[in-house]
Amino acid sequence: MKKDTFYLTTPIYYVNDLPHIGHAYTTIVADAIARHARLSGKDVYFLTGSDEHGQKIERAAQKQGLEPRQLVDRVVKRFQQLWKRLEISNDDFIRTTEPRHRKGVEDLFRAVKARGDIYLDRYRGWYCTGCESFYTVTQLVDGRCPEQGHPVEELEEESYFFRLSRYQDALLEHYQKHPEFVRPETRLNEAREFVRSGLRDLSISRTGFDWGIPVPGDDRHVLYVWFDALTNYMAAAGYGADPKRFGKLWPADLHLVGKDILRFHAVYWPAFLMSAGLPLPRTVFGHGWWLTAQGKMSKSKGKVVDPVPLIEQFGVDPLRYFLLREMTFGQDGAYSDEALIDRINSDLANDLGNLVQRTLAMVHSYLDGQVEPPDENVLPESASLGALARKSLGAYREHMDSYAFSVGLAALWDLVGGINRFLVKHEPWRKPDGKDDEARRAAVLGSAVEGLRWVALGIAASMPESAETLLELLGFPKKELQAGYDALEWGRWKEKPTRCKRAEALFPRIDKQAYFATPAAASTSGDRSPNSRRNSMDTVPDQITIQEFQRIKLRTAKITAAERVEGTDRLLKIEVDLGDGKRTIVSGIAEQYSADSLVGKMVVVVTNLKPARIRGVDSNGMLLAAGVGAEDRPIICTFEEEVPPGAPVR
Ligand code: ME8
């Protein structure tokens, strides 16, 4: 088979609600894989998108008094904005409400039907709208869905069925011949067990609601949302529309999914494709879950970690690094703010950040900012650092190729440690003893700079922006990253000497004590909408006493000036007048309000909130706002009648 393109996908996420850290996780992992593959010289096609049909979306819209279309149009933007902020380098974003998708679904249905694999019958059983999944009574656990414990409802309706039972043997044979089809191995075993235990035909249409793609030739039915959703992977590749493009991209190399949706990808999807006579994807990787102290994150139970405040608090790259480094890919991982801060402080601030800062400071103190590549004639040990760089980056690449991100990054950090040890051993801070010794010192620092150039390539897939910053700090053009790993040669610089920039903290240290001392509402998320949650998910009591409430000082305040916080989409720096003085507050409402429209408004401010530094701005207080709809749109609290600034609110 041909195919030079490496085609990888994420699940397409339901847009009934806002993205959380689990969605961010899969997408960041996919992005790191895509970037790593590009750096390895592969032609990559990286797809993500949104799953916009089905009863779950229809009901979420009804709850908010919206048409499904209005809801999905709003929520999809929040996903797209988040991917932009997280530096996701997807080549395409498919929405299942697009015509190209619908055409793909209709074509697949017709192909499967032409094979004689579709028939009309009655479905009797249970349906879980949360998972959009059918269950038999024996599969239910305590009357709820066995996957996530969602409530289920009994259905009895006419339905089109797919002859899944026909594919039992073919699936088992495929798992046997291509064990790489489902990874890791434990998930292959799960899929195999599921198939071995016997496959029943699958209901693939519903009649009770409208929000979906009608069954071709029978618009009383809409297609089952999973039949619809899975087809996105082919529709985006040009299935049924552009055979040349489809031939170039299909089959996909990697479907990256969470273990919750493994069965759909490892059993149903290949069966649909076999039926339609199409090649199967190479690998479905089912990764584990991020768990919190309360168990699995669940939107319905409100136990989710919102990535937006984390980005604002800690930065995009540290969050990406943490997610990739902390979780053993494939297994479950425990999320906590503490683990995140510890990881940032140890690996990024202490190990890498300090090394960069120290090296640059010395380059400026001793070499006037200018460095030559390491000269092995002057310093033979430079060659052993070069050997370590090759070994460590080589190991990193191998682990990344096999999706062992955590192990890969640990291997890369061997180089970070090696450069640190190299400096300790050769003591460039020691006063040189004559000209030769001066040259030796320059070669020590040249070796450290060279080592860090290799580290920059190594972090480019996980922390793309920091990789560019690091290269530029070292005095190399950031476009060097585009040349990929293979362009690296120890000590070979296109231009020399390089002029290093002044030392700066690449990854600032987080003051853990101060962070945890901050009251929940002041988690300095910058997300000042009322739904802003402290991500450690401290349990908020159902009731508090009046005395507890009185500890929060609320006052009226007049907005006297507002401007966008530089480099952010959502943050405004707002100056308010409290009658007895002015103060500055950073608020995450820029998507809803322009700076000018706010000036003159009377608002409510929490005045005794611990000050916080947000994106370089000191924020003193918090502005109250309602959080409206699934996308948590902030609407600020104002007054019915004119009030003076500084009046207490209680
Ligand atoms: O299932 N930890 O969409 P969805 C890690 N529309 N990853 C998590 C996670 C967690 N706690 N929670 C969610 C759907 N995820 C369907 C997919 S594909 C044709 C259709 C990630 O919005 C993980 O990748 O419920 C999981 O599979 C996905 O989000 C589910 O997203």
mmCIF file of N, CA, C and O and ligand atoms in Angstrom, residues 10-16 20-23 25-26 51 56 79 226 229-233 256-261 265 287-291 296-297 299 327, ligand 1:
data_model
loop_
_atom_site.group_PDB
_atom_site.id
_atom_site.type_symbol
_atom_site.label_atom_id
_atom_site.label_comp_id
_atom_site.label_asym_id
_atom_site.label_seq_id
_atom_site.Cartn_x
_atom_site.Cartn_y
_atom_site.Cartn_z
ATOM 1 N N THR A 10 -8.361 13.053 16.376
ATOM 2 C CA THR A 10 -8.859 13.001 17.765
ATOM 3 C C THR A 10 -10.324 12.590 17.668
ATOM 4 O O THR A 10 -10.899 12.626 16.575
ATOM 5 N N PRO A 11 -10.963 12.270 18.796
ATOM 6 C CA PRO A 11 -12.407 12.112 18.726
ATOM 7 C C PRO A 11 -12.999 13.464 18.330
ATOM 8 O O PRO A 11 -12.370 14.508 18.558
ATOM 9 N N ILE A 12 -14.159 13.448 17.746
ATOM 10 C CA ILE A 12 -14.841 14.739 17.561
ATOM 11 C C ILE A 12 -15.712 14.910 18.798
ATOM 12 O O ILE A 12 -16.471 14.022 19.164
ATOM 13 N N TYR A 13 -15.554 16.031 19.474
ATOM 14 C CA TYR A 13 -16.158 16.188 20.799
ATOM 15 C C TYR A 13 -17.598 16.670 20.702
ATOM 16 O O TYR A 13 -17.955 17.426 19.794
ATOM 17 N N TYR A 14 -18.393 16.234 21.663
ATOM 18 C CA TYR A 14 -19.775 16.717 21.742
ATOM 19 C C TYR A 14 -19.747 18.183 22.120
ATOM 20 O O TYR A 14 -19.031 18.573 23.062
ATOM 21 N N VAL A 15 -20.563 18.963 21.455
ATOM 22 C CA VAL A 15 -20.574 20.390 21.785
ATOM 23 C C VAL A 15 -21.853 20.754 22.558
ATOM 24 O O VAL A 15 -22.422 21.813 22.357
ATOM 25 N N ASN A 16 -22.265 19.843 23.428
ATOM 26 C CA ASN A 16 -23.383 20.169 24.306
ATOM 27 C C ASN A 16 -22.920 21.004 25.488
ATOM 28 O O ASN A 16 -23.703 21.616 26.184
ATOM 29 N N HIS A 20 -13.370 20.452 28.576
ATOM 30 C CA HIS A 20 -12.669 20.366 29.850
ATOM 31 C C HIS A 20 -11.283 19.764 29.625
ATOM 32 O O HIS A 20 -10.867 19.516 28.492
ATOM 33 N N ILE A 21 -10.595 19.503 30.726
ATOM 34 C CA ILE A 21 -9.196 19.104 30.608
ATOM 35 C C ILE A 21 -9.040 17.760 29.878
ATOM 36 O O ILE A 21 -8.037 17.521 29.216
ATOM 37 N N GLY A 22 -10.058 16.886 29.972
ATOM 38 C CA GLY A 22 -9.992 15.605 29.270
ATOM 39 C C GLY A 22 -9.945 15.817 27.760
ATOM 40 O O GLY A 22 -9.159 15.182 27.044
ATOM 41 N N HIS A 23 -10.792 16.722 27.264
ATOM 42 C CA HIS A 23 -10.767 17.020 25.820
ATOM 43 C C HIS A 23 -9.433 17.655 25.445
ATOM 44 O O HIS A 23 -8.838 17.340 24.425
ATOM 45 N N TYR A 25 -6.675 17.235 26.886
ATOM 46 C CA TYR A 25 -5.627 16.219 26.961
ATOM 47 C C TYR A 25 -5.480 15.474 25.636
ATOM 48 O O TYR A 25 -4.403 15.420 25.042
ATOM 49 N N THR A 26 -6.581 14.871 25.170
ATOM 50 C CA THR A 26 -6.488 14.081 23.926
ATOM 51 C C THR A 26 -5.973 14.959 22.785
ATOM 52 O O THR A 26 -5.159 14.522 21.962
ATOM 53 N N ASP A 51 -18.779 16.886 17.262
ATOM 54 C CA ASP A 51 -19.885 15.944 17.081
ATOM 55 C C ASP A 51 -21.142 16.721 17.461
ATOM 56 O O ASP A 51 -21.351 17.031 18.630
ATOM 57 N N LYS A 56 -28.451 14.021 22.814
ATOM 58 C CA LYS A 56 -27.771 14.718 23.895
ATOM 59 C C LYS A 56 -27.686 16.222 23.595
ATOM 60 O O LYS A 56 -27.947 17.060 24.450
ATOM 61 N N PHE A 79 -14.605 25.542 21.631
ATOM 62 C CA PHE A 79 -13.607 24.497 21.369
ATOM 63 C C PHE A 79 -12.519 25.052 20.439
ATOM 64 O O PHE A 79 -11.330 24.888 20.695
ATOM 65 N N TRP A 226 -23.602 7.658 16.469
ATOM 66 C CA TRP A 226 -22.253 7.095 16.319
ATOM 67 C C TRP A 226 -21.955 6.677 14.879
ATOM 68 O O TRP A 226 -20.816 6.777 14.431
ATOM 69 N N ALA A 229 -21.163 10.017 13.537
ATOM 70 C CA ALA A 229 -19.919 10.637 14.029
ATOM 71 C C ALA A 229 -18.657 9.958 13.491
ATOM 72 O O ALA A 229 -17.715 10.624 13.054
ATOM 73 N N LEU A 230 -18.633 8.634 13.541
ATOM 74 C CA LEU A 230 -17.408 7.921 13.141
ATOM 75 C C LEU A 230 -17.008 8.239 11.699
ATOM 76 O O LEU A 230 -15.824 8.280 11.360
ATOM 77 N N THR A 231 -18.035 8.483 10.880
ATOM 78 C CA THR A 231 -17.753 8.722 9.460
ATOM 79 C C THR A 231 -16.960 10.005 9.232
ATOM 80 O O THR A 231 -16.404 10.223 8.160
ATOM 81 N N ASN A 232 -16.907 10.878 10.255
ATOM 82 C CA ASN A 232 -16.170 12.135 10.076
ATOM 83 C C ASN A 232 -14.742 11.883 9.592
ATOM 84 O O ASN A 232 -14.192 12.658 8.819
ATOM 85 N N TYR A 233 -14.159 10.775 10.088
ATOM 86 C CA TYR A 233 -12.758 10.521 9.770
ATOM 87 C C TYR A 233 -12.548 10.312 8.272
ATOM 88 O O TYR A 233 -11.490 10.627 7.738
ATOM 89 N N LEU A 256 -6.879 8.505 17.817
ATOM 90 C CA LEU A 256 -6.580 8.641 19.234
ATOM 91 C C LEU A 256 -7.900 8.850 19.958
ATOM 92 O O LEU A 256 -8.657 9.767 19.608
ATOM 93 N N VAL A 257 -8.193 8.007 20.935
ATOM 94 C CA VAL A 257 -9.476 8.134 21.646
ATOM 95 C C VAL A 257 -9.267 7.828 23.128
ATOM 96 O O VAL A 257 -8.275 7.210 23.507
ATOM 97 N N GLY A 258 -10.244 8.235 23.942
ATOM 98 C CA GLY A 258 -10.235 7.835 25.341
ATOM 99 C C GLY A 258 -10.807 6.429 25.451
ATOM 100 O O GLY A 258 -11.542 5.969 24.568
ATOM 101 N N LYS A 259 -10.493 5.741 26.543
ATOM 102 C CA LYS A 259 -10.929 4.343 26.655
ATOM 103 C C LYS A 259 -12.454 4.221 26.719
ATOM 104 O O LYS A 259 -13.009 3.177 26.428
ATOM 105 N N ASP A 260 -13.131 5.339 27.063
ATOM 106 C CA ASP A 260 -14.595 5.320 27.127
ATOM 107 C C ASP A 260 -15.237 5.048 25.777
ATOM 108 O O ASP A 260 -16.368 4.584 25.715
ATOM 109 N N ILE A 261 -14.530 5.349 24.705
ATOM 110 C CA ILE A 261 -15.171 5.180 23.400
ATOM 111 C C ILE A 261 -14.401 4.183 22.528
ATOM 112 O O ILE A 261 -14.440 4.238 21.314
ATOM 113 N N HIS A 265 -14.831 2.518 18.326
ATOM 114 C CA HIS A 265 -13.742 2.615 17.349
ATOM 115 C C HIS A 265 -13.105 1.272 17.012
ATOM 116 O O HIS A 265 -12.562 1.103 15.924
ATOM 117 N N HIS A 287 -6.547 5.759 25.194
ATOM 118 C CA HIS A 287 -5.776 6.198 26.372
ATOM 119 C C HIS A 287 -6.650 6.203 27.625
ATOM 120 O O HIS A 287 -7.864 6.049 27.562
ATOM 121 N N GLY A 288 -5.995 6.405 28.758
ATOM 122 C CA GLY A 288 -6.701 6.365 30.044
ATOM 123 C C GLY A 288 -7.359 7.695 30.379
ATOM 124 O O GLY A 288 -7.350 8.639 29.579
ATOM 125 N N TRP A 289 -7.909 7.753 31.562
ATOM 126 C CA TRP A 289 -8.625 8.956 32.006
ATOM 127 C C TRP A 289 -7.818 9.736 33.017
ATOM 128 O O TRP A 289 -7.097 9.151 33.832
ATOM 129 N N TRP A 290 -8.025 11.011 32.980
ATOM 130 C CA TRP A 290 -7.600 11.849 34.092
ATOM 131 C C TRP A 290 -8.678 11.756 35.156
ATOM 132 O O TRP A 290 -9.859 12.005 34.874
ATOM 133 N N LEU A 291 -8.261 11.366 36.331
ATOM 134 C CA LEU A 291 -9.211 11.249 37.434
ATOM 135 C C LEU A 291 -8.933 12.368 38.434
ATOM 136 O O LEU A 291 -7.806 12.861 38.518
ATOM 137 N N LYS A 296 -13.900 9.834 38.236
ATOM 138 C CA LYS A 296 -13.866 10.272 36.841
ATOM 139 C C LYS A 296 -14.524 11.638 36.697
ATOM 140 O O LYS A 296 -15.507 11.926 37.360
ATOM 141 N N MET A 297 -13.941 12.423 35.833
ATOM 142 C CA MET A 297 -14.558 13.724 35.590
ATOM 143 C C MET A 297 -15.856 13.525 34.850
ATOM 144 O O MET A 297 -15.937 12.719 33.937
ATOM 145 N N LYS A 299 -19.142 15.789 33.232
ATOM 146 C CA LYS A 299 -19.788 17.082 33.039
ATOM 147 C C LYS A 299 -21.131 17.103 33.756
ATOM 148 O O LYS A 299 -21.500 18.082 34.374
ATOM 149 N N MET A 327 1.238 11.667 32.902
ATOM 150 C CA MET A 327 0.406 10.469 32.690
ATOM 151 C C MET A 327 1.208 9.413 31.929
ATOM 152 O O MET A 327 1.821 9.723 30.915
HETATM 153 O O1 ME8 B 1 -17.391 10.738 23.141
HETATM 154 N N1 ME8 B 1 -9.575 11.993 30.778
HETATM 155 O O2 ME8 B 1 -17.288 13.001 22.745
HETATM 156 P P1 ME8 B 1 -16.941 13.592 24.193
HETATM 157 C C1 ME8 B 1 -9.017 11.878 29.556
HETATM 158 N N2 ME8 B 1 -18.570 12.698 20.470
HETATM 159 N N3 ME8 B 1 -9.694 12.094 28.407
HETATM 160 C C2 ME8 B 1 -10.971 12.459 28.503
HETATM 161 C C3 ME8 B 1 -11.628 12.599 29.751
HETATM 162 C C4 ME8 B 1 -10.859 12.358 30.931
HETATM 163 N N4 ME8 B 1 -11.355 12.473 32.146
HETATM 164 N N5 ME8 B 1 -12.894 12.961 29.520
HETATM 165 C C5 ME8 B 1 -13.035 13.066 28.173
HETATM 166 C C6 ME8 B 1 -17.554 11.706 22.428
HETATM 167 N N6 ME8 B 1 -11.878 12.770 27.553
HETATM 168 C C7 ME8 B 1 -17.992 11.512 20.987
HETATM 169 C C8 ME8 B 1 -16.797 11.075 20.171
HETATM 170 S S1 ME8 B 1 -15.674 10.282 17.866
HETATM 171 C C9 ME8 B 1 -16.231 9.733 16.410
HETATM 172 C C10 ME8 B 1 -17.102 10.759 18.740
HETATM 173 C C11 ME8 B 1 -11.617 12.773 26.095
HETATM 174 O O3 ME8 B 1 -17.105 15.073 24.066
HETATM 175 C C12 ME8 B 1 -11.338 11.368 25.596
HETATM 176 O O4 ME8 B 1 -10.638 11.454 24.384
HETATM 177 O O5 ME8 B 1 -17.691 12.900 25.250
HETATM 178 C C13 ME8 B 1 -12.742 10.860 25.329
HETATM 179 O O6 ME8 B 1 -12.759 9.748 24.480
HETATM 180 C C14 ME8 B 1 -13.362 12.084 24.700
HETATM 181 O O7 ME8 B 1 -12.802 13.187 25.443
HETATM 182 C C15 ME8 B 1 -14.888 12.068 24.784
HETATM 183 O O8 ME8 B 1 -15.373 13.301 24.325
#
